[in-house]
GROMACS .gro file of C-alpha atoms in nm:
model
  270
    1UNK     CA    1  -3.361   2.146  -5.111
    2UNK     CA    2  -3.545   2.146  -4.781
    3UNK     CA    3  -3.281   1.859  -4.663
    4UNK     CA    4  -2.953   2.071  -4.767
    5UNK     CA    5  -3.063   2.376  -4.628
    6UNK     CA    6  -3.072   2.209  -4.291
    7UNK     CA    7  -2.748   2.051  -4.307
    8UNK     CA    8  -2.590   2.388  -4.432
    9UNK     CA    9  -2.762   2.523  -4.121
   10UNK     CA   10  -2.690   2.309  -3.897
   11UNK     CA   11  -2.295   2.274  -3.973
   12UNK     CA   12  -2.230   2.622  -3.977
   13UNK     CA   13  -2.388   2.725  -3.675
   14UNK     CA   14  -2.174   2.410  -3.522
   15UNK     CA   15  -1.877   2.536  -3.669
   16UNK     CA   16  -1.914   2.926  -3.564
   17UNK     CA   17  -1.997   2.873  -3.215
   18UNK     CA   18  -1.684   2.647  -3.144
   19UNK     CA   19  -1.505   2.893  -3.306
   20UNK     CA   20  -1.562   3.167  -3.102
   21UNK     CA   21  -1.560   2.960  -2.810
   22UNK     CA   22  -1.196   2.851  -2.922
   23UNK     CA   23  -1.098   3.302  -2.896
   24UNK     CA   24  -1.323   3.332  -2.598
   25UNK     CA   25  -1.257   3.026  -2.370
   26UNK     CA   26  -0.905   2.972  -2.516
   27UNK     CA   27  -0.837   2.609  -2.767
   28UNK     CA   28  -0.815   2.394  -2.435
   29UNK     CA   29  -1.170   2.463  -2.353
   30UNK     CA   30  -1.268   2.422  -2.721
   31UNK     CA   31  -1.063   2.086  -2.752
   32UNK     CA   32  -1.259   1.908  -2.498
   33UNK     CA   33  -1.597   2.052  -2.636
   34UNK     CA   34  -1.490   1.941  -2.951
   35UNK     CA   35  -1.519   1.604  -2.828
   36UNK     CA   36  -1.848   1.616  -2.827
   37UNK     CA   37  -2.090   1.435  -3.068
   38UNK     CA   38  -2.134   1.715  -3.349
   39UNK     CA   39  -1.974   1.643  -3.646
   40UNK     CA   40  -2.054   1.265  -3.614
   41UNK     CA   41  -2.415   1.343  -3.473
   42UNK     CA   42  -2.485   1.564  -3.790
   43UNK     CA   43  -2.342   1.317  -4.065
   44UNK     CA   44  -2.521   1.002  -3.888
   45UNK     CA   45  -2.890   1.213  -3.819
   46UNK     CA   46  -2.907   1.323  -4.182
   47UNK     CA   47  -2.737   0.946  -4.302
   48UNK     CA   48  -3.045   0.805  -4.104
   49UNK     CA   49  -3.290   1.072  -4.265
   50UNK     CA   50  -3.181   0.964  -4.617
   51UNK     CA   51  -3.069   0.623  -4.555
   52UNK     CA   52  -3.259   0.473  -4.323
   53UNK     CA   53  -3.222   0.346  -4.041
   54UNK     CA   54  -3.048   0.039  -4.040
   55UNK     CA   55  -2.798   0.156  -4.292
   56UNK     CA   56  -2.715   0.476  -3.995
   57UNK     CA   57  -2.714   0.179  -3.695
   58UNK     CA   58  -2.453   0.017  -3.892
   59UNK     CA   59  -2.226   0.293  -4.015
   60UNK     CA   60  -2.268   0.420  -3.606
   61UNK     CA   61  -2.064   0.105  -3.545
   62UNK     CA   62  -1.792   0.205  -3.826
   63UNK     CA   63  -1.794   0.513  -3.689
   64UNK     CA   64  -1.604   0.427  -3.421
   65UNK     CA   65  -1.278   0.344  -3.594
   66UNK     CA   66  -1.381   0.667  -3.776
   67UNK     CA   67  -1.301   0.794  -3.493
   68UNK     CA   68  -0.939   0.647  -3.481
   69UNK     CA   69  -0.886   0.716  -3.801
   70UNK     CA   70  -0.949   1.099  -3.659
   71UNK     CA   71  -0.694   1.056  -3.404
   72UNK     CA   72  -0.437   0.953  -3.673
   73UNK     CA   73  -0.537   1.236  -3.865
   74UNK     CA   74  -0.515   1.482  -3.587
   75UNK     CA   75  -0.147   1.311  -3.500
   76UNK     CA   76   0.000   1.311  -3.850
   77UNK     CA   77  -0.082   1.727  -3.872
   78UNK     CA   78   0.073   1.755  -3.537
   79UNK     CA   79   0.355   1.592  -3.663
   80UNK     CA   80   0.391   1.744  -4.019
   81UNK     CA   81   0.318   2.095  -3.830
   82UNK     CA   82   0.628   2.039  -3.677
   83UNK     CA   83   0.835   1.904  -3.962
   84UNK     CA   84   0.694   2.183  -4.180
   85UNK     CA   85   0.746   2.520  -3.944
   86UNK     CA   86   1.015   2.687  -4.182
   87UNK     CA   87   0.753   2.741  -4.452
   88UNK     CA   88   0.574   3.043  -4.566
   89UNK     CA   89   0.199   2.968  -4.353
   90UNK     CA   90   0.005   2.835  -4.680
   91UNK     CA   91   0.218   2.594  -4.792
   92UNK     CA   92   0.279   2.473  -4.429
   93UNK     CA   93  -0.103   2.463  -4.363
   94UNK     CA   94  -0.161   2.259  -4.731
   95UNK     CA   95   0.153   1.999  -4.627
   96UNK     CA   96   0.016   1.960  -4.287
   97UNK     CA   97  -0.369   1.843  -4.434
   98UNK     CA   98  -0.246   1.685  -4.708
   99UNK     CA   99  -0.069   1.432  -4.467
  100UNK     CA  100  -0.401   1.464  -4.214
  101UNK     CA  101  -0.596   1.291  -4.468
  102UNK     CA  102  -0.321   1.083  -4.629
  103UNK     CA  103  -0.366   0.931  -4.248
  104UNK     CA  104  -0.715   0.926  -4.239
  105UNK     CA  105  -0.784   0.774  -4.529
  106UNK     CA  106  -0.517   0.510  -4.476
  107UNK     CA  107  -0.625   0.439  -4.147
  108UNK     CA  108  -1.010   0.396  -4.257
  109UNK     CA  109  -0.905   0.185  -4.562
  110UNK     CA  110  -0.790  -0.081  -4.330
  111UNK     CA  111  -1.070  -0.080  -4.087
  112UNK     CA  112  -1.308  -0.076  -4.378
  113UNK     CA  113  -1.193  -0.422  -4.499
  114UNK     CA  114  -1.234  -0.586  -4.150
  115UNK     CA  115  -1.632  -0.717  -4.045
  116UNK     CA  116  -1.671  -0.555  -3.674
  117UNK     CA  117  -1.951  -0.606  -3.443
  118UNK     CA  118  -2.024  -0.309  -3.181
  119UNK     CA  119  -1.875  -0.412  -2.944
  120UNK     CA  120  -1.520  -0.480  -3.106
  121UNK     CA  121  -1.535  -0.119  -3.200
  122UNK     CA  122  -1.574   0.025  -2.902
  123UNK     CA  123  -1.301  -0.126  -2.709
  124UNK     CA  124  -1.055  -0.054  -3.053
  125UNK     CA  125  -1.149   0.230  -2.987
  126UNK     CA  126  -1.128   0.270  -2.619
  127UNK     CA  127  -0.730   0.153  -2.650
  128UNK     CA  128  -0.702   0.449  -2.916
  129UNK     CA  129  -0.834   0.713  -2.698
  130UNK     CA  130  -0.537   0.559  -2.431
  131UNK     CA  131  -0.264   0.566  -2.655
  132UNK     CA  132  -0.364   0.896  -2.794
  133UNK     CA  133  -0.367   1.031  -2.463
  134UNK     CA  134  -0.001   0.943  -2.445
  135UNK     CA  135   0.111   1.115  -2.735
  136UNK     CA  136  -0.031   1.379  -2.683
  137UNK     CA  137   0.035   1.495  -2.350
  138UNK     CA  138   0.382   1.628  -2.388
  139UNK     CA  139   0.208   1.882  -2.617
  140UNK     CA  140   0.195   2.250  -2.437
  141UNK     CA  141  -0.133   2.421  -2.370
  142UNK     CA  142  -0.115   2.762  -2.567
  143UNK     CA  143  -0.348   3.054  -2.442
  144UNK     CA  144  -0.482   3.228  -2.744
  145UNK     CA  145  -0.388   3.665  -2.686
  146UNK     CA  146  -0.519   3.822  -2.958
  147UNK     CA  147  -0.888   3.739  -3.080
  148UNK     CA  148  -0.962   3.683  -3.414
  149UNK     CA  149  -1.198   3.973  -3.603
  150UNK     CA  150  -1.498   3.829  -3.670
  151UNK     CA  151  -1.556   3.978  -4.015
  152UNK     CA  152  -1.739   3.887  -4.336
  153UNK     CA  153  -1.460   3.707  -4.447
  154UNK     CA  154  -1.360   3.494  -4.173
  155UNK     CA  155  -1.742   3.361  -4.108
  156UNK     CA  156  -1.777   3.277  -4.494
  157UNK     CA  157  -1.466   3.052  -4.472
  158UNK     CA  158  -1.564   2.894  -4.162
  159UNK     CA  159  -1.939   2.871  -4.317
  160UNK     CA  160  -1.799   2.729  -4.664
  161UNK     CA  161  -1.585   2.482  -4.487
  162UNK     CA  162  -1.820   2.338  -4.261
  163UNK     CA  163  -2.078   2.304  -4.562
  164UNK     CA  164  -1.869   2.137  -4.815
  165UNK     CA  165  -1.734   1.864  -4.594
  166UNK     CA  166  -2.108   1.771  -4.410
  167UNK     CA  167  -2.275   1.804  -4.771
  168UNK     CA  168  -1.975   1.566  -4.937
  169UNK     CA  169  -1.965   1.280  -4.671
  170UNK     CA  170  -2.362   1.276  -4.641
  171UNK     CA  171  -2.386   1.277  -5.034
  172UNK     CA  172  -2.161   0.981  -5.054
  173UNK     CA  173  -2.332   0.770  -4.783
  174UNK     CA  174  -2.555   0.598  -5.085
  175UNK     CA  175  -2.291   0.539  -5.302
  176UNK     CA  176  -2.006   0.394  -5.063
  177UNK     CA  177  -2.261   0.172  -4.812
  178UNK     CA  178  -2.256   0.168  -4.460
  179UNK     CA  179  -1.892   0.122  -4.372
  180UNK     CA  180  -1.713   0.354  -4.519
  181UNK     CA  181  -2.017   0.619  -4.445
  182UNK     CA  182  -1.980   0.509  -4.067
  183UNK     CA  183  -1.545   0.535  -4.082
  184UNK     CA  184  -1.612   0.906  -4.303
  185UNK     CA  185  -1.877   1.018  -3.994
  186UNK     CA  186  -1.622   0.972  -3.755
  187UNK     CA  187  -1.423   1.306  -3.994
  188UNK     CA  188  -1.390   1.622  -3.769
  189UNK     CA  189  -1.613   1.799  -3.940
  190UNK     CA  190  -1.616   2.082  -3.649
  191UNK     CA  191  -1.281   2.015  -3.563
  192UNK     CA  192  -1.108   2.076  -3.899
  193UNK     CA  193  -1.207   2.415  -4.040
  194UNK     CA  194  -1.147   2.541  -3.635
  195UNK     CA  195  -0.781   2.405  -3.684
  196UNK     CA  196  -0.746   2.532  -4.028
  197UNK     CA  197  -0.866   2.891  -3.868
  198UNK     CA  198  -0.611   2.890  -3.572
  199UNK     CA  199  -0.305   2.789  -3.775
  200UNK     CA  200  -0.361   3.054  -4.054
  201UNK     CA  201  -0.419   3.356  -3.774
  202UNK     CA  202  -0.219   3.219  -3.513
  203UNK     CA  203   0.063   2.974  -3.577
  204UNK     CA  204   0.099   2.624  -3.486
  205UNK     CA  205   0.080   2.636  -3.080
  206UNK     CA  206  -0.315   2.656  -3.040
  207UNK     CA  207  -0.350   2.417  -3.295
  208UNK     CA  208  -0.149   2.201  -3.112
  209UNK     CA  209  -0.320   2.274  -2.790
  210UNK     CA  210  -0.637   2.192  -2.982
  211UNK     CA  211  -0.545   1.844  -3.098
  212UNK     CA  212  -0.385   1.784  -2.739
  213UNK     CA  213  -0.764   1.859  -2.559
  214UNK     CA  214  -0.937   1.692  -2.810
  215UNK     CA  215  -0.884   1.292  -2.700
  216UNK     CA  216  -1.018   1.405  -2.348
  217UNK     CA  217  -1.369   1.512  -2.455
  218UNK     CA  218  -1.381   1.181  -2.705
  219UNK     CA  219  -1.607   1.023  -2.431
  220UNK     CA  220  -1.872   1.160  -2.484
  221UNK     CA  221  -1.840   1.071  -2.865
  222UNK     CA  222  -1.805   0.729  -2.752
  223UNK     CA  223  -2.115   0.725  -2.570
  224UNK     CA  224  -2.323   0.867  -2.826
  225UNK     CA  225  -2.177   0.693  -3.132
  226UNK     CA  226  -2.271   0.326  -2.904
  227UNK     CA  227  -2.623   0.474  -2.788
  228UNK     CA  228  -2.685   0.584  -3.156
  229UNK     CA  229  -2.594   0.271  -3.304
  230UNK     CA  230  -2.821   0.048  -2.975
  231UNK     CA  231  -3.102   0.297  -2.975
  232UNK     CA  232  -3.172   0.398  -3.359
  233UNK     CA  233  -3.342   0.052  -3.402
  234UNK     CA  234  -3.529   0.059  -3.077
  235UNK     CA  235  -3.628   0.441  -3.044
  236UNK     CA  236  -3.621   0.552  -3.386
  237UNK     CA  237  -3.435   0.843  -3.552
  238UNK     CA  238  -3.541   1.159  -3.353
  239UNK     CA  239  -3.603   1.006  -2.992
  240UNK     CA  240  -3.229   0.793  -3.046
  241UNK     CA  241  -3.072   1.089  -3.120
  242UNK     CA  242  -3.213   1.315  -2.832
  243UNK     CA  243  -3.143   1.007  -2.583
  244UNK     CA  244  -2.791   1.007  -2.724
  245UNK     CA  245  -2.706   1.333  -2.727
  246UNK     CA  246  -2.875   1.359  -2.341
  247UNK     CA  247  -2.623   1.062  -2.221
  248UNK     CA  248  -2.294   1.221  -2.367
  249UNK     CA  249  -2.403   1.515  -2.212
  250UNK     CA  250  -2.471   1.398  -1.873
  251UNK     CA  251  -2.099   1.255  -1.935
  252UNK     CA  252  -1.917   1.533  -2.081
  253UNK     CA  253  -2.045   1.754  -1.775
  254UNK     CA  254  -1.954   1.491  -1.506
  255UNK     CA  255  -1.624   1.478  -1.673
  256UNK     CA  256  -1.562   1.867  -1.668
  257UNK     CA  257  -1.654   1.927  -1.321
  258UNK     CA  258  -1.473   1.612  -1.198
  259UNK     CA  259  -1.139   1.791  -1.398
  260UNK     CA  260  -1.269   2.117  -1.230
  261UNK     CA  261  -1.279   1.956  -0.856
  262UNK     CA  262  -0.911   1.817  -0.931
  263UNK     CA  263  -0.770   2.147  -1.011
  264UNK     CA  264  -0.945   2.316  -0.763
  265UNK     CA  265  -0.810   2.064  -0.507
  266UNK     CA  266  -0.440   2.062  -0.616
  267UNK     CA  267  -0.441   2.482  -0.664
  268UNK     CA  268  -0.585   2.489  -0.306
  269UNK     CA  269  -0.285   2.551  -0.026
  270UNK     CA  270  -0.164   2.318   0.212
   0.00000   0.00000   0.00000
């Protein structure tokens, strides 16, 4: 009981705080942040807590083309989005997830029958984050104008969502093994119910801007889903995860100020 309460905590509070941070800061802000190791962090800490740790080392390394499977899913509900903008909102938003995970699942089906080592992961997944960066950059930024109310109702779906998908994919680590618990880590877990929340209030644009942002923050989920997967079997559970988490941070920083300098350099006259 102990063990779920945590992860219930711990996902929500995830989930909330990129949410308002996605009104406050606008989706392009929250896109990049959402690159960073939280979904994936929680699902592999609490795999390791009740798997051990070999079992999380190895589905780190499956995480990665979790992580491509995310892409694809993020892609195919930019592209239904699109296909489905005539309908009434519901039906549009069902449509577009039901084709998300058609992708995802299809794309982590095939990974999960290939053996990969580390380091064939991370460079798959390296060429991912490239091509995604492509498709995605004809895709407008949208400034969010109107904030969402943060009401009773609004922070019970975003706190139901974010606790039935960490408390399904960590259930099912036992039961499924290593790989497909590594590919179903890699799930945007954070990303998802933040999407689902934009494109019911506001329409398709800052969802859009969302998935756009989101391969330029991937990183820093890079770095911490190789350090997890090196340093769980060296450092242990706790002290791999802090080191982890203190590496993609260190990137994801040097990252935003370098995009920060850049801006500031081509705004500046003359």
């Amino acid at each position: 009981m102990t063990l779920i309460l945590a992860k219930l905590a711990v996902s929500i509070g995830v989930v909330l705080g990129l949410s308002v941070l996605a009104e406050r800061a606008g989706p392009r802000v929250a896109g990049v942040l959402a690159g960073y190791p939280l979904g994936t962090a929680i699902l592999l800490y609490f795999i390791g807590i009740e798997q051990g740790i070999a079992f999380a080392s190895k589905s780190a390394v499956y995480a990665l083309p979790g992580l491509i499977a995310t892409l694809s899913f993020l892609y195919a509900y930019f592209l239904a989005s699109r296909r489905f903008v005539l309908l009434p909102i519901l039906p549009q938003i069902l449509l577009c997830s039901l084709s998300a995970f058609g992708a995802f699942l299809g794309v982590s089906w095939l990974f999960q029958l290939a053996e990969m080592s580390l380091t064939q992961a991370a460079i798959i997944l390296v060429v991912a984050i490239c091509v995604a960066l492509v498709l995605f950059r004809k895709i407008e930024n949208q400034i969010i104008l109107n904030r969402v109310r943060l009401t009773k109702g609004v922070v019970l779906l975003r706190a139901a969502l974010a606790a039935i998908i960490v408390l399904v994919i960590s259930g099912l680590a036992a039961w499924i093994g290593p790989r497909w618990a590594g590919l179903l880590s890699g799930f945007p877990v954070t990303l998802y119910p933040i999407m689902l929340i934009l494109h019911f209030t506001y329409g398709t644009a800052p969802v859009h801007t969302l998935i756009r942002n989101f391969p330029r923050g991937m990183g820093a989920l890079w770095i911490y889903v190789v350090t997890v997967s090196l340093g769980y079997p060296v450092l242990g559970l706790d002290l791999g995860t802090l080191v982890a988490f203190a590496i993609a941070t260190v990137y994801l920083v040097s990252y935003s100020t370098f995009v920060w300098l850049r801006r500031k350099s081509v705004q500046a006259p003359g």
